[in-house]
PDB file of C-alpha atoms in Angstrom:
ATOM      1  CA  MET A 752     -86.156  26.319   6.527  1.00  0.00           C
ATOM      2  CA  VAL A 753     -83.993  23.226   5.938  1.00  0.00           C
ATOM      3  CA  LYS A 754     -83.272  24.260   2.357  1.00  0.00           C
ATOM      4  CA  PHE A 755     -82.250  27.716   3.549  1.00  0.00           C
ATOM      5  CA  GLN A 756     -79.818  26.221   6.092  1.00  0.00           C
ATOM      6  CA  LYS A 757     -78.225  24.001   3.411  1.00  0.00           C
ATOM      7  CA  LYS A 758     -77.751  26.994   1.140  1.00  0.00           C
ATOM      8  CA  LEU A 759     -76.230  28.974   3.976  1.00  0.00           C
ATOM      9  CA  ILE A 760     -73.761  26.164   4.783  1.00  0.00           C
ATOM     10  CA  LEU A 761     -72.813  25.879   1.088  1.00  0.00           C
ATOM     11  CA  PHE A 762     -72.246  29.637   0.949  1.00  0.00           C
ATOM     12  CA  PHE A 763     -69.802  29.524   3.856  1.00  0.00           C
ATOM     13  CA  ILE A 764     -67.939  26.548   2.350  1.00  0.00           C
ATOM     14  CA  ILE A 765     -67.448  28.425  -0.928  1.00  0.00           C
ATOM     15  CA  LEU A 766     -66.406  31.550   0.983  1.00  0.00           C
ATOM     16  CA  PHE A 767     -63.863  29.514   3.019  1.00  0.00           C
ATOM     17  CA  ILE A 768     -62.337  27.993  -0.109  1.00  0.00           C
ATOM     18  CA  GLY A 769     -62.087  31.414  -1.669  1.00  0.00           C
ATOM     19  CA  PHE A 770     -60.085  32.769   1.267  1.00  0.00           C
ATOM     20  CA  TYR A 771     -57.997  29.720   2.201  1.00  0.00           C
ATOM     21  CA  GLY A 772     -58.033  27.515  -0.866  1.00  0.00           C
ATOM     22  CA  CYS A 773     -56.603  28.184  -4.295  1.00  0.00           C
ATOM     23  CA  SER A 774     -57.805  29.290  -7.676  1.00  0.00           C
ATOM     24  CA  TYR A 775     -57.992  27.079 -10.725  1.00  0.00           C
ATOM     25  CA  ASN A 776     -54.726  28.502 -12.047  1.00  0.00           C
ATOM     26  CA  ASP A 777     -52.787  27.741  -8.860  1.00  0.00           C
ATOM     27  CA  ASP A 778     -50.318  24.837  -9.083  1.00  0.00           C
ATOM     28  CA  CYS A 779     -51.759  23.155  -5.994  1.00  0.00           C
ATOM     29  CA  CYS A 780     -55.163  22.951  -7.669  1.00  0.00           C
ATOM     30  CA  ASN A 781     -53.630  21.409 -10.753  1.00  0.00           C
ATOM     31  CA  GLY A 782     -51.809  18.782  -8.696  1.00  0.00           C
ATOM     32  CA  LYS A 783     -48.412  20.365  -9.397  1.00  0.00           C
ATOM     33  CA  ASN A 784     -45.636  20.861  -6.894  1.00  0.00           C
ATOM     34  CA  PRO A 785     -42.916  22.811  -8.676  1.00  0.00           C
ATOM     35  CA  GLU A 786     -39.523  23.033  -7.015  1.00  0.00           C
ATOM     36  CA  GLN A 787     -38.283  26.472  -6.223  1.00  0.00           C
ATOM     37  CA  PRO A 788     -35.161  27.260  -8.263  1.00  0.00           C
ATOM     38  CA  ASN A 789     -31.923  27.236  -6.318  1.00  0.00           C
ATOM     39  CA  SER A 790     -30.263  30.565  -5.734  1.00  0.00           C
ATOM     40  CA  VAL A 791     -26.938  28.681  -5.327  1.00  0.00           C
ATOM     41  CA  GLU A 792     -25.501  26.530  -8.102  1.00  0.00           C
ATOM     42  CA  ILE A 793     -22.415  24.418  -8.689  1.00  0.00           C
ATOM     43  CA  ASN A 794     -21.280  25.331 -12.178  1.00  0.00           C
ATOM     44  CA  PHE A 795     -18.383  22.870 -12.307  1.00  0.00           C
ATOM     45  CA  PRO A 796     -17.974  19.930 -12.172  1.00  0.00           C
ATOM     46  CA  GLN A 797     -21.187  18.452 -13.469  1.00  0.00           C
ATOM     47  CA  ASN A 798     -23.221  16.068 -11.384  1.00  0.00           C
ATOM     48  CA  GLY A 799     -21.919  12.510 -11.892  1.00  0.00           C
ATOM     49  CA  ALA A 800     -18.467  13.573 -13.124  1.00  0.00           C
ATOM     50  CA  THR A 801     -15.625  11.041 -12.732  1.00  0.00           C
ATOM     51  CA  PHE A 802     -12.012  11.790 -11.811  1.00  0.00           C
ATOM     52  CA  ASN A 803      -8.922   9.792 -10.868  1.00  0.00           C
ATOM     53  CA  VAL A 804      -7.107   9.955  -7.560  1.00  0.00           C
ATOM     54  CA  GLY A 805      -4.645  12.861  -7.726  1.00  0.00           C
ATOM     55  CA  ASP A 806      -6.529  14.766 -10.439  1.00  0.00           C
ATOM     56  CA  GLU A 807      -6.739  18.530  -9.971  1.00  0.00           C
ATOM     57  CA  ILE A 808     -10.451  19.364  -9.668  1.00  0.00           C
ATOM     58  CA  ILE A 809     -11.690  22.949  -9.980  1.00  0.00           C
ATOM     59  CA  PHE A 810     -14.936  23.546  -8.102  1.00  0.00           C
ATOM     60  CA  LYS A 811     -16.879  26.603  -9.262  1.00  0.00           C
ATOM     61  CA  GLY A 812     -20.074  27.935  -7.708  1.00  0.00           C
ATOM     62  CA  SER A 813     -22.333  30.939  -8.062  1.00  0.00           C
ATOM     63  CA  PHE A 814     -25.083  32.792  -6.192  1.00  0.00           C
ATOM     64  CA  LYS A 815     -27.732  34.497  -8.347  1.00  0.00           C
ATOM     65  CA  ALA A 816     -28.321  37.450  -6.014  1.00  0.00           C
ATOM     66  CA  SER A 817     -24.672  37.999  -5.218  1.00  0.00           C
ATOM     67  CA  ASN A 818     -23.518  41.307  -3.786  1.00  0.00           C
ATOM     68  CA  GLY A 819     -19.920  40.195  -3.351  1.00  0.00           C
ATOM     69  CA  LEU A 820     -20.250  39.736   0.404  1.00  0.00           C
ATOM     70  CA  GLU A 821     -21.147  36.046   0.429  1.00  0.00           C
ATOM     71  CA  THR A 822     -19.070  33.243   1.914  1.00  0.00           C
ATOM     72  CA  TYR A 823     -18.872  30.023  -0.094  1.00  0.00           C
ATOM     73  CA  ILE A 824     -18.151  26.817   1.845  1.00  0.00           C
ATOM     74  CA  TRP A 825     -17.397  23.534   0.028  1.00  0.00           C
ATOM     75  CA  THR A 826     -17.601  20.174   1.789  1.00  0.00           C
ATOM     76  CA  SER A 827     -17.459  16.476   0.952  1.00  0.00           C
ATOM     77  CA  ASP A 828     -19.395  13.883   2.902  1.00  0.00           C
ATOM     78  CA  VAL A 829     -16.262  11.707   2.731  1.00  0.00           C
ATOM     79  CA  TRP A 830     -13.427  14.240   3.129  1.00  0.00           C
ATOM     80  CA  GLY A 831     -15.092  17.004   5.139  1.00  0.00           C
ATOM     81  CA  ASN A 832     -14.177  20.645   4.459  1.00  0.00           C
ATOM     82  CA  ILE A 833     -12.488  21.061   1.067  1.00  0.00           C
ATOM     83  CA  GLY A 834     -12.313  24.824   0.640  1.00  0.00           C
ATOM     84  CA  GLU A 835     -13.815  28.285   0.822  1.00  0.00           C
ATOM     85  CA  GLY A 836     -14.598  30.669  -2.029  1.00  0.00           C
ATOM     86  CA  ALA A 837     -16.557  30.772  -5.251  1.00  0.00           C
ATOM     87  CA  GLU A 838     -13.744  28.737  -6.836  1.00  0.00           C
ATOM     88  CA  VAL A 839     -11.506  26.191  -5.118  1.00  0.00           C
ATOM     89  CA  ILE A 840      -8.933  23.739  -6.483  1.00  0.00           C
ATOM     90  CA  VAL A 841      -8.500  20.325  -4.873  1.00  0.00           C
ATOM     91  CA  ASP A 842      -6.147  17.473  -5.807  1.00  0.00           C
ATOM     92  CA  ASP A 843      -6.216  15.187  -2.754  1.00  0.00           C
ATOM     93  CA  LEU A 844      -9.709  13.711  -2.660  1.00  0.00           C
ATOM     94  CA  PRO A 845      -9.585   9.976  -1.863  1.00  0.00           C
ATOM     95  CA  SER A 846     -11.223   7.340  -4.035  1.00  0.00           C
ATOM     96  CA  GLY A 847     -14.923   6.711  -3.648  1.00  0.00           C
ATOM     97  CA  ILE A 848     -18.285   8.417  -4.166  1.00  0.00           C
ATOM     98  CA  HIS A 849     -18.388  11.985  -2.843  1.00  0.00           C
ATOM     99  CA  ILE A 850     -21.449  14.125  -2.196  1.00  0.00           C
ATOM    100  CA  ILE A 851     -20.126  17.662  -2.749  1.00  0.00           C
ATOM    101  CA  ASN A 852     -22.064  20.416  -1.000  1.00  0.00           C
ATOM    102  CA  LEU A 853     -21.778  24.147  -1.663  1.00  0.00           C
ATOM    103  CA  SER A 854     -23.280  26.339   1.059  1.00  0.00           C
ATOM    104  CA  VAL A 855     -23.490  30.116   0.732  1.00  0.00           C
ATOM    105  CA  TYR A 856     -23.635  32.355   3.799  1.00  0.00           C
ATOM    106  CA  GLN A 857     -24.325  36.054   4.318  1.00  0.00           C
ATOM    107  CA  ASN A 858     -23.503  37.544   7.708  1.00  0.00           C
ATOM    108  CA  GLU A 859     -23.034  34.006   9.063  1.00  0.00           C
ATOM    109  CA  ASN A 860     -26.578  33.090   8.000  1.00  0.00           C
ATOM    110  CA  ILE A 861     -26.915  30.267   5.497  1.00  0.00           C
ATOM    111  CA  ILE A 862     -28.802  31.286   2.362  1.00  0.00           C
ATOM    112  CA  ASP A 863     -28.949  28.115   0.328  1.00  0.00           C
ATOM    113  CA  THR A 864     -27.064  24.916  -0.503  1.00  0.00           C
ATOM    114  CA  TYR A 865     -26.496  22.903  -3.630  1.00  0.00           C
ATOM    115  CA  SER A 866     -25.199  19.330  -3.930  1.00  0.00           C
ATOM    116  CA  ILE A 867     -23.741  17.091  -6.620  1.00  0.00           C
ATOM    117  CA  LYS A 868     -22.279  13.612  -6.684  1.00  0.00           C
ATOM    118  CA  ILE A 869     -18.815  12.898  -8.139  1.00  0.00           C
ATOM    119  CA  PHE A 870     -16.753   9.730  -8.434  1.00  0.00           C
ATOM    120  CA  ILE A 871     -13.026   9.446  -7.646  1.00  0.00           C
ATOM    121  CA  SER A 872     -11.454   6.321  -9.145  1.00  0.00           C
ATOM    122  CA  SER A 873      -8.236   4.633  -8.085  1.00  0.00           C
ATOM    123  CA  PRO A 874      -5.849   4.105 -10.988  1.00  0.00           C
ATOM    124  CA  TYR A 875      -4.778   0.520 -11.636  1.00  0.00           C
ATOM    125  CA  VAL A 876      -1.647  -0.402  -9.707  1.00  0.00           C
ATOM    126  CA  ASN A 877       0.131  -3.645 -10.582  1.00  0.00           C
ATOM    127  CA  LYS A 878       1.396  -5.293  -7.411  1.00  0.00           C
ATOM    128  CA  PRO A 879       4.283  -7.771  -7.448  1.00  0.00           C
ATOM    129  CA  PRO A 880       3.510 -11.477  -7.109  1.00  0.00           C
ATOM    130  CA  ASP A 881       4.480 -13.631  -4.148  1.00  0.00           C
ATOM    131  CA  THR A 882       6.361 -16.961  -4.114  1.00  0.00           C
ATOM    132  CA  ILE A 883       6.070 -19.676  -1.459  1.00  0.00           C
ATOM    133  CA  LEU A 884       8.163 -22.845  -1.211  1.00  0.00           C
ATOM    134  CA  ILE A 885       6.035 -25.868  -0.307  1.00  0.00           C
ATOM    135  CA  ASN A 886       8.523 -28.765  -0.661  1.00  0.00           C
ATOM    136  CA  THR A 887      12.255 -28.757   0.092  1.00  0.00           C
ATOM    137  CA  PRO A 888      15.012 -31.275   0.898  1.00  0.00           C
ATOM    138  CA  PRO A 889      16.375 -31.719   4.438  1.00  0.00           C
ATOM    139  CA  VAL A 890      18.370 -28.797   5.779  1.00  0.00           C
ATOM    140  CA  SER A 891      21.416 -31.104   5.954  1.00  0.00           C
ATOM    141  CA  PHE A 892      22.294 -34.543   4.654  1.00  0.00           C
ATOM    142  CA  SER A 893      25.266 -36.751   3.827  1.00  0.00           C
ATOM    143  CA  ASP A 894      26.048 -38.841   0.778  1.00  0.00           C
ATOM    144  CA  ASN A 895      24.990 -37.880  -2.732  1.00  0.00           C
ATOM    145  CA  HIS A 896      21.366 -36.857  -3.182  1.00  0.00           C
ATOM    146  CA  PHE A 897      18.942 -35.713  -5.834  1.00  0.00           C
ATOM    147  CA  VAL A 898      16.991 -32.731  -4.559  1.00  0.00           C
ATOM    148  CA  ARG A 899      13.790 -31.267  -5.905  1.00  0.00           C
ATOM    149  CA  PHE A 900      11.889 -28.112  -4.958  1.00  0.00           C
ATOM    150  CA  THR A 901       8.223 -27.252  -5.444  1.00  0.00           C
ATOM    151  CA  TRP A 902       6.502 -23.918  -4.919  1.00  0.00           C
ATOM    152  CA  ILE A 903       3.394 -21.874  -5.595  1.00  0.00           C
ATOM    153  CA  GLY A 904       2.988 -18.331  -6.867  1.00  0.00           C
ATOM    154  CA  VAL A 905       0.273 -15.821  -6.003  1.00  0.00           C
ATOM    155  CA  ASP A 906      -0.557 -12.859  -8.235  1.00  0.00           C
ATOM    156  CA  PRO A 907      -2.677 -10.150  -6.494  1.00  0.00           C
ATOM    157  CA  GLU A 908      -4.327  -9.376  -9.833  1.00  0.00           C
ATOM    158  CA  GLY A 909      -5.070 -13.049 -10.502  1.00  0.00           C
ATOM    159  CA  GLY A 910      -2.970 -13.222 -13.680  1.00  0.00           C
ATOM    160  CA  ASP A 911      -0.687 -15.894 -15.066  1.00  0.00           C
ATOM    161  CA  LEU A 912       2.819 -16.342 -13.695  1.00  0.00           C
ATOM    162  CA  PHE A 913       6.116 -17.891 -14.698  1.00  0.00           C
ATOM    163  CA  PHE A 914       9.065 -18.563 -12.421  1.00  0.00           C
ATOM    164  CA  LYS A 915      12.824 -18.158 -12.194  1.00  0.00           C
ATOM    165  CA  TYR A 916      14.975 -20.351  -9.964  1.00  0.00           C
ATOM    166  CA  LYS A 917      18.617 -21.099  -9.375  1.00  0.00           C
ATOM    167  CA  LEU A 918      20.807 -23.190  -7.086  1.00  0.00           C
ATOM    168  CA  GLU A 919      24.196 -21.890  -6.021  1.00  0.00           C
ATOM    169  CA  SER A 920      26.856 -22.831  -3.518  1.00  0.00           C
ATOM    170  CA  SER A 921      30.035 -21.448  -2.030  1.00  0.00           C
ATOM    171  CA  ALA A 922      31.854 -23.124  -4.912  1.00  0.00           C
ATOM    172  CA  TYR A 923      29.858 -21.738  -7.843  1.00  0.00           C
ATOM    173  CA  GLU A 924      27.170 -19.262  -8.796  1.00  0.00           C
ATOM    174  CA  GLY A 925      24.174 -20.827 -10.439  1.00  0.00           C
ATOM    175  CA  GLU A 926      22.278 -19.511 -13.450  1.00  0.00           C
ATOM    176  CA  TRP A 927      18.611 -18.544 -13.517  1.00  0.00           C
ATOM    177  CA  ILE A 928      16.292 -21.117 -15.070  1.00  0.00           C
ATOM    178  CA  GLU A 929      12.891 -19.943 -16.313  1.00  0.00           C
ATOM    179  CA  THR A 930       9.859 -22.204 -16.230  1.00  0.00           C
ATOM    180  CA  ALA A 931       6.080 -22.161 -16.221  1.00  0.00           C
ATOM    181  CA  ASN A 932       6.111 -25.177 -13.898  1.00  0.00           C
ATOM    182  CA  THR A 933       5.893 -25.029 -10.131  1.00  0.00           C
ATOM    183  CA  GLU A 934       8.717 -27.502  -9.502  1.00  0.00           C
ATOM    184  CA  SER A 935      12.384 -27.757 -10.355  1.00  0.00           C
ATOM    185  CA  GLU A 936      14.144 -30.488 -12.252  1.00  0.00           C
ATOM    186  CA  PRO A 937      15.865 -33.063  -9.994  1.00  0.00           C
ATOM    187  CA  ILE A 938      19.314 -31.727  -9.091  1.00  0.00           C
ATOM    188  CA  CYS A 939      22.168 -34.049  -8.140  1.00  0.00           C
ATOM    189  CA  ILE A 940      24.161 -32.862  -5.136  1.00  0.00           C
ATOM    190  CA  ASN A 941      27.529 -34.605  -5.289  1.00  0.00           C
ATOM    191  CA  LYS A 942      29.767 -31.979  -3.743  1.00  0.00           C
ATOM    192  CA  SER A 943      29.939 -30.950  -0.112  1.00  0.00           C
ATOM    193  CA  GLY A 944      29.125 -27.445   0.924  1.00  0.00           C
ATOM    194  CA  GLU A 945      26.381 -24.965   1.701  1.00  0.00           C
ATOM    195  CA  TYR A 946      23.731 -24.498  -0.968  1.00  0.00           C
ATOM    196  CA  THR A 947      21.150 -21.751  -1.524  1.00  0.00           C
ATOM    197  CA  PHE A 948      18.059 -22.288  -3.625  1.00  0.00           C
ATOM    198  CA  THR A 949      16.148 -19.204  -4.777  1.00  0.00           C
ATOM    199  CA  VAL A 950      12.857 -19.043  -6.677  1.00  0.00           C
ATOM    200  CA  LEU A 951      10.705 -16.061  -7.599  1.00  0.00           C
ATOM    201  CA  ALA A 952       7.470 -15.501  -9.474  1.00  0.00           C
ATOM    202  CA  VAL A 953       7.167 -13.109 -12.422  1.00  0.00           C
ATOM    203  CA  ASP A 954       3.842 -11.768 -13.753  1.00  0.00           C
ATOM    204  CA  THR A 955       2.905 -11.180 -17.386  1.00  0.00           C
ATOM    205  CA  ASP A 956       4.013  -7.534 -17.121  1.00  0.00           C
ATOM    206  CA  GLY A 957       7.490  -8.658 -16.061  1.00  0.00           C
ATOM    207  CA  LEU A 958       7.057  -7.572 -12.447  1.00  0.00           C
ATOM    208  CA  GLU A 959       9.082  -9.859 -10.166  1.00  0.00           C
ATOM    209  CA  ASP A 960       8.540 -10.940  -6.584  1.00  0.00           C
ATOM    210  CA  ILE A 961      10.601  -8.493  -4.505  1.00  0.00           C
ATOM    211  CA  THR A 962      10.971 -11.069  -1.685  1.00  0.00           C
ATOM    212  CA  PRO A 963      11.974 -14.324  -3.405  1.00  0.00           C
ATOM    213  CA  ALA A 964      11.579 -17.637  -1.600  1.00  0.00           C
ATOM    214  CA  ILE A 965      15.003 -18.820  -0.370  1.00  0.00           C
ATOM    215  CA  PHE A 966      16.069 -22.135   1.147  1.00  0.00           C
ATOM    216  CA  VAL A 967      19.560 -22.908   2.516  1.00  0.00           C
ATOM    217  CA  PHE A 968      20.886 -26.413   3.162  1.00  0.00           C
ATOM    218  CA  THR A 969      24.225 -28.170   3.655  1.00  0.00           C
ATOM    219  CA  ALA A 970      25.482 -31.401   2.159  1.00  0.00           C
ATOM    220  CA  GLU A 971      28.279 -33.830   3.053  1.00  0.00           C
ATOM    221  CA  ALA A 972      28.473 -35.488  -0.304  1.00  0.00           C
ATOM    222  CA  CYS A 973      30.770 -38.170  -1.639  1.00  0.00           C
ATOM    223  CA  THR A 974      33.399 -36.532  -3.840  1.00  0.00           C
TER     224      THR A 974
END
């Protein structure tokens, strides 16, 4: 009797597997889990494509079972909505990593989506250096004096700098002096008047500081 019950239980287990399990040829029995092919595809650009800011990018998509009545919606996780249609052209995506999604709708019902990742790079922009005076003479003095100026330069790109400086007064216009140093030669002030010292940094590409450092002082010198 016990053996008969065991056989009966085994029979029902086999019957259950036959109805609710899978056959040897099924993927689930073989440990496979194949992905269903997408009905929507992004044909261009390719996943991982790189562009520069301002580039014109043509996005092209397709739907395998198209009947011409679909609506194609393109979005970026960074920029939001970027266009509608099987093909859209965009030239204003900001720099960064964008996840581009193409969603296809029929009668306002979403059918499928497809996503790729693209990279938008910022082109190199050389910014002008900055110049800061750190040591100056008094703003006014009497008698003859030697004056000296020191400064620092800051390049946003971290490159090397050289400097141009000049001293001029109401009586004469000075000439630019170029140097790699961050201080001027001692200058003898032996004439009275108002003086203007100007110094500016220049980077290796020749880009000059657009806001030079300027110092104005007056002297009552012995003539």
